[in-house]
Amino acid sequence: MYKRILVATDGSKLSQNAVNHALSLADLTGAEVVALKVVPRYPQTYFEGGVTLAVTEVARIEKQWQAEAMEVVNAVKAAGQLKEVKVKAVTAKSDLISEAIISTAKKQKCDLIVMASHGRKGIKRLLLGSETQQVLTHSHTPVLVLR
């Protein structure tokens, strides 16, 4: 049924549930898994009086974030090896997480996106937004959401 499943993870306990489901589903269907962690760009301040960091410091921070992201997706890869599921570890650099997930799913020719939802409601959802909702709304690839 599925040939390639993208699992979006941030390394949290909640997203680990999505990883486990994606690996189990891949094991059942013989699919490959693409493990994705989106890495944000370092925010640049444009407000008067805001502190800006040197270019070298920003580069160091972004390199550290990239290394941490690789640890997260490589952990998915290691978990896949235990189940004999092929996992491709991928990171994407973007400030728009939902767009990066959709774009990666398309680029990697995935036929399912698996991700977790934090289930935020009210003011928290309004302030923090819902990446899951954005993926559900804009993706042409089917999405499996876990809580």
mmCIF file with all atom_site columns, C-alpha atoms in Angstrom:
data_model
loop_
_atom_site.group_PDB
_atom_site.id
_atom_site.type_symbol
_atom_site.label_atom_id
_atom_site.label_alt_id
_atom_site.label_comp_id
_atom_site.label_asym_id
_atom_site.label_entity_id
_atom_site.label_seq_id
_atom_site.pdbx_PDB_ins_code
_atom_site.Cartn_x
_atom_site.Cartn_y
_atom_site.Cartn_z
_atom_site.occupancy
_atom_site.B_iso_or_equiv
_atom_site.pdbx_formal_charge
_atom_site.auth_seq_id
_atom_site.auth_comp_id
_atom_site.auth_asym_id
_atom_site.auth_atom_id
_atom_site.pdbx_PDB_model_num
ATOM 1   C CA . MET A 1 1   ? 0.000  0.000  0.000  1.00 0.00 ? 1   MET A CA 1
ATOM 2   C CA . TYR A 1 2   ? 2.640  2.557  1.058  1.00 0.00 ? 2   TYR A CA 1
ATOM 3   C CA . LYS A 1 3   ? 6.081  2.667  -0.515 1.00 0.00 ? 3   LYS A CA 1
ATOM 4   C CA . ARG A 1 4   ? 7.614  5.661  1.243  1.00 0.00 ? 4   ARG A CA 1
ATOM 5   C CA . ILE A 1 5   ? 6.435  7.182  4.530  1.00 0.00 ? 5   ILE A CA 1
ATOM 6   C CA . LEU A 1 6   ? 7.663  10.555 5.780  1.00 0.00 ? 6   LEU A CA 1
ATOM 7   C CA . VAL A 1 7   ? 7.699  10.894 9.556  1.00 0.00 ? 7   VAL A CA 1
ATOM 8   C CA . ALA A 1 8   ? 8.169  14.409 10.891 1.00 0.00 ? 8   ALA A CA 1
ATOM 9   C CA . THR A 1 9   ? 9.853  14.489 14.270 1.00 0.00 ? 9   THR A CA 1
ATOM 10  C CA . ASP A 1 10  ? 11.212 17.068 16.655 1.00 0.00 ? 10  ASP A CA 1
ATOM 11  C CA . GLY A 1 11  ? 12.672 14.504 19.026 1.00 0.00 ? 11  GLY A CA 1
ATOM 12  C CA . SER A 1 12  ? 9.972  15.039 21.649 1.00 0.00 ? 12  SER A CA 1
ATOM 13  C CA . LYS A 1 13  ? 8.168  12.254 23.497 1.00 0.00 ? 13  LYS A CA 1
ATOM 14  C CA . LEU A 1 14  ? 5.001  13.050 21.552 1.00 0.00 ? 14  LEU A CA 1
ATOM 15  C CA . SER A 1 15  ? 6.718  12.832 18.176 1.00 0.00 ? 15  SER A CA 1
ATOM 16  C CA . GLN A 1 16  ? 8.330  9.551  19.267 1.00 0.00 ? 16  GLN A CA 1
ATOM 17  C CA . ASN A 1 17  ? 4.815  8.104  19.191 1.00 0.00 ? 17  ASN A CA 1
ATOM 18  C CA . ALA A 1 18  ? 4.560  9.150  15.528 1.00 0.00 ? 18  ALA A CA 1
ATOM 19  C CA . VAL A 1 19  ? 7.978  7.618  14.824 1.00 0.00 ? 19  VAL A CA 1
ATOM 20  C CA . ASN A 1 20  ? 6.938  4.306  16.412 1.00 0.00 ? 20  ASN A CA 1
ATOM 21  C CA . HIS A 1 21  ? 3.719  4.211  14.387 1.00 0.00 ? 21  HIS A CA 1
ATOM 22  C CA . ALA A 1 22  ? 5.510  5.098  11.149 1.00 0.00 ? 22  ALA A CA 1
ATOM 23  C CA . LEU A 1 23  ? 8.107  2.363  11.688 1.00 0.00 ? 23  LEU A CA 1
ATOM 24  C CA . SER A 1 24  ? 5.433  -0.218 12.539 1.00 0.00 ? 24  SER A CA 1
ATOM 25  C CA . LEU A 1 25  ? 3.379  0.750  9.502  1.00 0.00 ? 25  LEU A CA 1
ATOM 26  C CA . ALA A 1 26  ? 6.471  0.580  7.295  1.00 0.00 ? 26  ALA A CA 1
ATOM 27  C CA . ASP A 1 27  ? 7.296  -2.842 8.732  1.00 0.00 ? 27  ASP A CA 1
ATOM 28  C CA . LEU A 1 28  ? 3.779  -4.091 7.912  1.00 0.00 ? 28  LEU A CA 1
ATOM 29  C CA . THR A 1 29  ? 3.696  -2.670 4.400  1.00 0.00 ? 29  THR A CA 1
ATOM 30  C CA . GLY A 1 30  ? 7.347  -3.058 3.397  1.00 0.00 ? 30  GLY A CA 1
ATOM 31  C CA . ALA A 1 31  ? 7.677  0.710  2.979  1.00 0.00 ? 31  ALA A CA 1
ATOM 32  C CA . GLU A 1 32  ? 10.762 2.863  3.386  1.00 0.00 ? 32  GLU A CA 1
ATOM 33  C CA . VAL A 1 33  ? 10.693 5.668  5.981  1.00 0.00 ? 33  VAL A CA 1
ATOM 34  C CA . VAL A 1 34  ? 12.010 9.185  5.504  1.00 0.00 ? 34  VAL A CA 1
ATOM 35  C CA . ALA A 1 35  ? 12.705 10.701 8.940  1.00 0.00 ? 35  ALA A CA 1
ATOM 36  C CA . LEU A 1 36  ? 12.568 14.509 8.821  1.00 0.00 ? 36  LEU A CA 1
ATOM 37  C CA . LYS A 1 37  ? 13.589 17.137 11.348 1.00 0.00 ? 37  LYS A CA 1
ATOM 38  C CA . VAL A 1 38  ? 13.109 20.754 10.319 1.00 0.00 ? 38  VAL A CA 1
ATOM 39  C CA . VAL A 1 39  ? 15.830 23.106 11.537 1.00 0.00 ? 39  VAL A CA 1
ATOM 40  C CA . PRO A 1 40  ? 14.913 26.789 11.880 1.00 0.00 ? 40  PRO A CA 1
ATOM 41  C CA . ARG A 1 41  ? 17.115 29.588 10.712 1.00 0.00 ? 41  ARG A CA 1
ATOM 42  C CA . TYR A 1 42  ? 18.605 31.721 13.470 1.00 0.00 ? 42  TYR A CA 1
ATOM 43  C CA . PRO A 1 43  ? 16.246 34.667 14.012 1.00 0.00 ? 43  PRO A CA 1
ATOM 44  C CA . GLN A 1 44  ? 17.663 38.020 13.063 1.00 0.00 ? 44  GLN A CA 1
ATOM 45  C CA . THR A 1 45  ? 16.347 40.945 15.057 1.00 0.00 ? 45  THR A CA 1
ATOM 46  C CA . TYR A 1 46  ? 15.096 43.989 13.206 1.00 0.00 ? 46  TYR A CA 1
ATOM 47  C CA . PHE A 1 47  ? 13.959 45.971 16.216 1.00 0.00 ? 47  PHE A CA 1
ATOM 48  C CA . GLU A 1 48  ? 15.820 49.026 17.377 1.00 0.00 ? 48  GLU A CA 1
ATOM 49  C CA . GLY A 1 49  ? 17.962 48.178 20.344 1.00 0.00 ? 49  GLY A CA 1
ATOM 50  C CA . GLY A 1 50  ? 17.870 44.454 19.546 1.00 0.00 ? 50  GLY A CA 1
ATOM 51  C CA . VAL A 1 51  ? 21.085 42.554 20.005 1.00 0.00 ? 51  VAL A CA 1
ATOM 52  C CA . THR A 1 52  ? 22.535 41.104 16.834 1.00 0.00 ? 52  THR A CA 1
ATOM 53  C CA . LEU A 1 53  ? 25.119 38.368 16.868 1.00 0.00 ? 53  LEU A CA 1
ATOM 54  C CA . ALA A 1 54  ? 28.207 38.186 14.736 1.00 0.00 ? 54  ALA A CA 1
ATOM 55  C CA . VAL A 1 55  ? 27.874 36.179 11.536 1.00 0.00 ? 55  VAL A CA 1
ATOM 56  C CA . THR A 1 56  ? 30.325 33.595 12.885 1.00 0.00 ? 56  THR A CA 1
ATOM 57  C CA . GLU A 1 57  ? 28.248 33.131 16.046 1.00 0.00 ? 57  GLU A CA 1
ATOM 58  C CA . VAL A 1 58  ? 25.039 32.697 14.035 1.00 0.00 ? 58  VAL A CA 1
ATOM 59  C CA . ALA A 1 59  ? 26.830 30.125 11.850 1.00 0.00 ? 59  ALA A CA 1
ATOM 60  C CA . ARG A 1 60  ? 28.030 28.272 14.964 1.00 0.00 ? 60  ARG A CA 1
ATOM 61  C CA . ILE A 1 61  ? 24.509 28.153 16.422 1.00 0.00 ? 61  ILE A CA 1
ATOM 62  C CA . GLU A 1 62  ? 22.970 26.985 13.141 1.00 0.00 ? 62  GLU A CA 1
ATOM 63  C CA . LYS A 1 63  ? 25.663 24.292 12.835 1.00 0.00 ? 63  LYS A CA 1
ATOM 64  C CA . GLN A 1 64  ? 24.848 23.125 16.378 1.00 0.00 ? 64  GLN A CA 1
ATOM 65  C CA . TRP A 1 65  ? 21.111 22.996 15.579 1.00 0.00 ? 65  TRP A CA 1
ATOM 66  C CA . GLN A 1 66  ? 21.892 20.992 12.437 1.00 0.00 ? 66  GLN A CA 1
ATOM 67  C CA . ALA A 1 67  ? 24.011 18.512 14.423 1.00 0.00 ? 67  ALA A CA 1
ATOM 68  C CA . GLU A 1 68  ? 21.225 18.099 16.996 1.00 0.00 ? 68  GLU A CA 1
ATOM 69  C CA . ALA A 1 69  ? 18.705 17.548 14.201 1.00 0.00 ? 69  ALA A CA 1
ATOM 70  C CA . MET A 1 70  ? 20.916 14.853 12.678 1.00 0.00 ? 70  MET A CA 1
ATOM 71  C CA . GLU A 1 71  ? 21.035 13.121 16.074 1.00 0.00 ? 71  GLU A CA 1
ATOM 72  C CA . VAL A 1 72  ? 17.222 13.045 16.131 1.00 0.00 ? 72  VAL A CA 1
ATOM 73  C CA . VAL A 1 73  ? 16.801 11.592 12.622 1.00 0.00 ? 73  VAL A CA 1
ATOM 74  C CA . ASN A 1 74  ? 19.716 9.192  13.074 1.00 0.00 ? 74  ASN A CA 1
ATOM 75  C CA . ALA A 1 75  ? 17.962 7.850  16.199 1.00 0.00 ? 75  ALA A CA 1
ATOM 76  C CA . VAL A 1 76  ? 14.950 7.087  13.984 1.00 0.00 ? 76  VAL A CA 1
ATOM 77  C CA . LYS A 1 77  ? 17.278 5.371  11.539 1.00 0.00 ? 77  LYS A CA 1
ATOM 78  C CA . ALA A 1 78  ? 18.733 3.233  14.345 1.00 0.00 ? 78  ALA A CA 1
ATOM 79  C CA . ALA A 1 79  ? 15.230 2.307  15.548 1.00 0.00 ? 79  ALA A CA 1
ATOM 80  C CA . GLY A 1 80  ? 14.362 1.343  11.983 1.00 0.00 ? 80  GLY A CA 1
ATOM 81  C CA . GLN A 1 81  ? 17.371 -0.951 11.765 1.00 0.00 ? 81  GLN A CA 1
ATOM 82  C CA . LEU A 1 82  ? 16.098 -2.852 14.807 1.00 0.00 ? 82  LEU A CA 1
ATOM 83  C CA . LYS A 1 83  ? 12.839 -3.513 12.915 1.00 0.00 ? 83  LYS A CA 1
ATOM 84  C CA . GLU A 1 84  ? 14.681 -4.087 9.628  1.00 0.00 ? 84  GLU A CA 1
ATOM 85  C CA . VAL A 1 85  ? 12.982 -1.029 8.127  1.00 0.00 ? 85  VAL A CA 1
ATOM 86  C CA . LYS A 1 86  ? 14.987 1.128  5.732  1.00 0.00 ? 86  LYS A CA 1
ATOM 87  C CA . VAL A 1 87  ? 15.122 4.716  7.027  1.00 0.00 ? 87  VAL A CA 1
ATOM 88  C CA . LYS A 1 88  ? 16.524 7.735  5.229  1.00 0.00 ? 88  LYS A CA 1
ATOM 89  C CA . ALA A 1 89  ? 17.576 10.479 7.669  1.00 0.00 ? 89  ALA A CA 1
ATOM 90  C CA . VAL A 1 90  ? 16.829 13.978 6.340  1.00 0.00 ? 90  VAL A CA 1
ATOM 91  C CA . THR A 1 91  ? 16.893 17.504 7.707  1.00 0.00 ? 91  THR A CA 1
ATOM 92  C CA . ALA A 1 92  ? 15.482 20.648 6.153  1.00 0.00 ? 92  ALA A CA 1
ATOM 93  C CA . LYS A 1 93  ? 16.374 24.232 7.010  1.00 0.00 ? 93  LYS A CA 1
ATOM 94  C CA . SER A 1 94  ? 13.296 26.441 7.090  1.00 0.00 ? 94  SER A CA 1
ATOM 95  C CA . ASP A 1 95  ? 11.370 28.857 9.275  1.00 0.00 ? 95  ASP A CA 1
ATOM 96  C CA . LEU A 1 96  ? 8.116  27.436 7.901  1.00 0.00 ? 96  LEU A CA 1
ATOM 97  C CA . ILE A 1 97  ? 7.917  23.932 9.323  1.00 0.00 ? 97  ILE A CA 1
ATOM 98  C CA . SER A 1 98  ? 4.710  22.889 7.581  1.00 0.00 ? 98  SER A CA 1
ATOM 99  C CA . GLU A 1 99  ? 5.996  24.012 4.182  1.00 0.00 ? 99  GLU A CA 1
ATOM 100 C CA . ALA A 1 100 ? 9.260  22.126 4.734  1.00 0.00 ? 100 ALA A CA 1
ATOM 101 C CA . ILE A 1 101 ? 7.339  18.954 5.628  1.00 0.00 ? 101 ILE A CA 1
ATOM 102 C CA . ILE A 1 102 ? 5.113  19.203 2.554  1.00 0.00 ? 102 ILE A CA 1
ATOM 103 C CA . SER A 1 103 ? 8.026  20.067 0.283  1.00 0.00 ? 103 SER A CA 1
ATOM 104 C CA . THR A 1 104 ? 10.172 17.206 1.575  1.00 0.00 ? 104 THR A CA 1
ATOM 105 C CA . ALA A 1 105 ? 7.315  14.725 1.187  1.00 0.00 ? 105 ALA A CA 1
ATOM 106 C CA . LYS A 1 106 ? 6.932  15.806 -2.433 1.00 0.00 ? 106 LYS A CA 1
ATOM 107 C CA . LYS A 1 107 ? 10.687 15.836 -3.135 1.00 0.00 ? 107 LYS A CA 1
ATOM 108 C CA . GLN A 1 108 ? 11.173 12.385 -1.552 1.00 0.00 ? 108 GLN A CA 1
ATOM 109 C CA . LYS A 1 109 ? 8.074  11.008 -3.358 1.00 0.00 ? 109 LYS A CA 1
ATOM 110 C CA . CYS A 1 110 ? 6.383  9.997  -0.108 1.00 0.00 ? 110 CYS A CA 1
ATOM 111 C CA . ASP A 1 111 ? 2.843  8.655  -0.235 1.00 0.00 ? 111 ASP A CA 1
ATOM 112 C CA . LEU A 1 112 ? 2.070  9.232  3.465  1.00 0.00 ? 112 LEU A CA 1
ATOM 113 C CA . ILE A 1 113 ? 3.062  11.814 6.074  1.00 0.00 ? 113 ILE A CA 1
ATOM 114 C CA . VAL A 1 114 ? 2.991  10.725 9.726  1.00 0.00 ? 114 VAL A CA 1
ATOM 115 C CA . MET A 1 115 ? 3.207  13.358 12.433 1.00 0.00 ? 115 MET A CA 1
ATOM 116 C CA . ALA A 1 116 ? 2.081  14.138 15.948 1.00 0.00 ? 116 ALA A CA 1
ATOM 117 C CA . SER A 1 117 ? -0.262 16.856 17.100 1.00 0.00 ? 117 SER A CA 1
ATOM 118 C CA . HIS A 1 118 ? 0.259  18.657 20.378 1.00 0.00 ? 118 HIS A CA 1
ATOM 119 C CA . GLY A 1 119 ? -3.498 19.153 20.625 1.00 0.00 ? 119 GLY A CA 1
ATOM 120 C CA . ARG A 1 120 ? -3.231 22.802 21.657 1.00 0.00 ? 120 ARG A CA 1
ATOM 121 C CA . LYS A 1 121 ? -6.483 24.659 22.116 1.00 0.00 ? 121 LYS A CA 1
ATOM 122 C CA . GLY A 1 122 ? -7.598 28.212 22.638 1.00 0.00 ? 122 GLY A CA 1
ATOM 123 C CA . ILE A 1 123 ? -5.049 30.974 23.057 1.00 0.00 ? 123 ILE A CA 1
ATOM 124 C CA . LYS A 1 124 ? -2.048 28.608 22.897 1.00 0.00 ? 124 LYS A CA 1
ATOM 125 C CA . ARG A 1 125 ? -3.144 27.405 19.459 1.00 0.00 ? 125 ARG A CA 1
ATOM 126 C CA . LEU A 1 126 ? -3.744 30.964 18.345 1.00 0.00 ? 126 LEU A CA 1
ATOM 127 C CA . LEU A 1 127 ? -0.337 32.141 19.557 1.00 0.00 ? 127 LEU A CA 1
ATOM 128 C CA . LEU A 1 128 ? 1.737  29.076 18.694 1.00 0.00 ? 128 LEU A CA 1
ATOM 129 C CA . GLY A 1 129 ? -0.185 28.003 15.605 1.00 0.00 ? 129 GLY A CA 1
ATOM 130 C CA . SER A 1 130 ? -0.598 24.477 14.434 1.00 0.00 ? 130 SER A CA 1
ATOM 131 C CA . GLU A 1 131 ? 1.958  23.060 12.046 1.00 0.00 ? 131 GLU A CA 1
ATOM 132 C CA . THR A 1 132 ? -0.109 19.886 11.872 1.00 0.00 ? 132 THR A CA 1
ATOM 133 C CA . GLN A 1 133 ? -3.185 21.842 10.810 1.00 0.00 ? 133 GLN A CA 1
ATOM 134 C CA . GLN A 1 134 ? -1.165 23.610 8.116  1.00 0.00 ? 134 GLN A CA 1
ATOM 135 C CA . VAL A 1 135 ? 0.113  20.289 6.763  1.00 0.00 ? 135 VAL A CA 1
ATOM 136 C CA . LEU A 1 136 ? -3.404 18.824 6.808  1.00 0.00 ? 136 LEU A CA 1
ATOM 137 C CA . THR A 1 137 ? -4.776 21.857 4.991  1.00 0.00 ? 137 THR A CA 1
ATOM 138 C CA . HIS A 1 138 ? -2.119 22.255 2.305  1.00 0.00 ? 138 HIS A CA 1
ATOM 139 C CA . SER A 1 139 ? -0.672 18.805 1.640  1.00 0.00 ? 139 SER A CA 1
ATOM 140 C CA . HIS A 1 140 ? -1.732 16.734 -1.343 1.00 0.00 ? 140 HIS A CA 1
ATOM 141 C CA . THR A 1 141 ? -0.118 13.735 0.365  1.00 0.00 ? 141 THR A CA 1
ATOM 142 C CA . PRO A 1 142 ? -2.306 11.833 2.872  1.00 0.00 ? 142 PRO A CA 1
ATOM 143 C CA . VAL A 1 143 ? -1.491 12.681 6.504  1.00 0.00 ? 143 VAL A CA 1
ATOM 144 C CA . LEU A 1 144 ? -1.756 10.427 9.553  1.00 0.00 ? 144 LEU A CA 1
ATOM 145 C CA . VAL A 1 145 ? -1.927 12.492 12.761 1.00 0.00 ? 145 VAL A CA 1
ATOM 146 C CA . LEU A 1 146 ? -1.236 10.935 16.154 1.00 0.00 ? 146 LEU A CA 1
ATOM 147 C CA . ARG A 1 147 ? -1.811 12.268 19.640 1.00 0.00 ? 147 ARG A CA 1
#
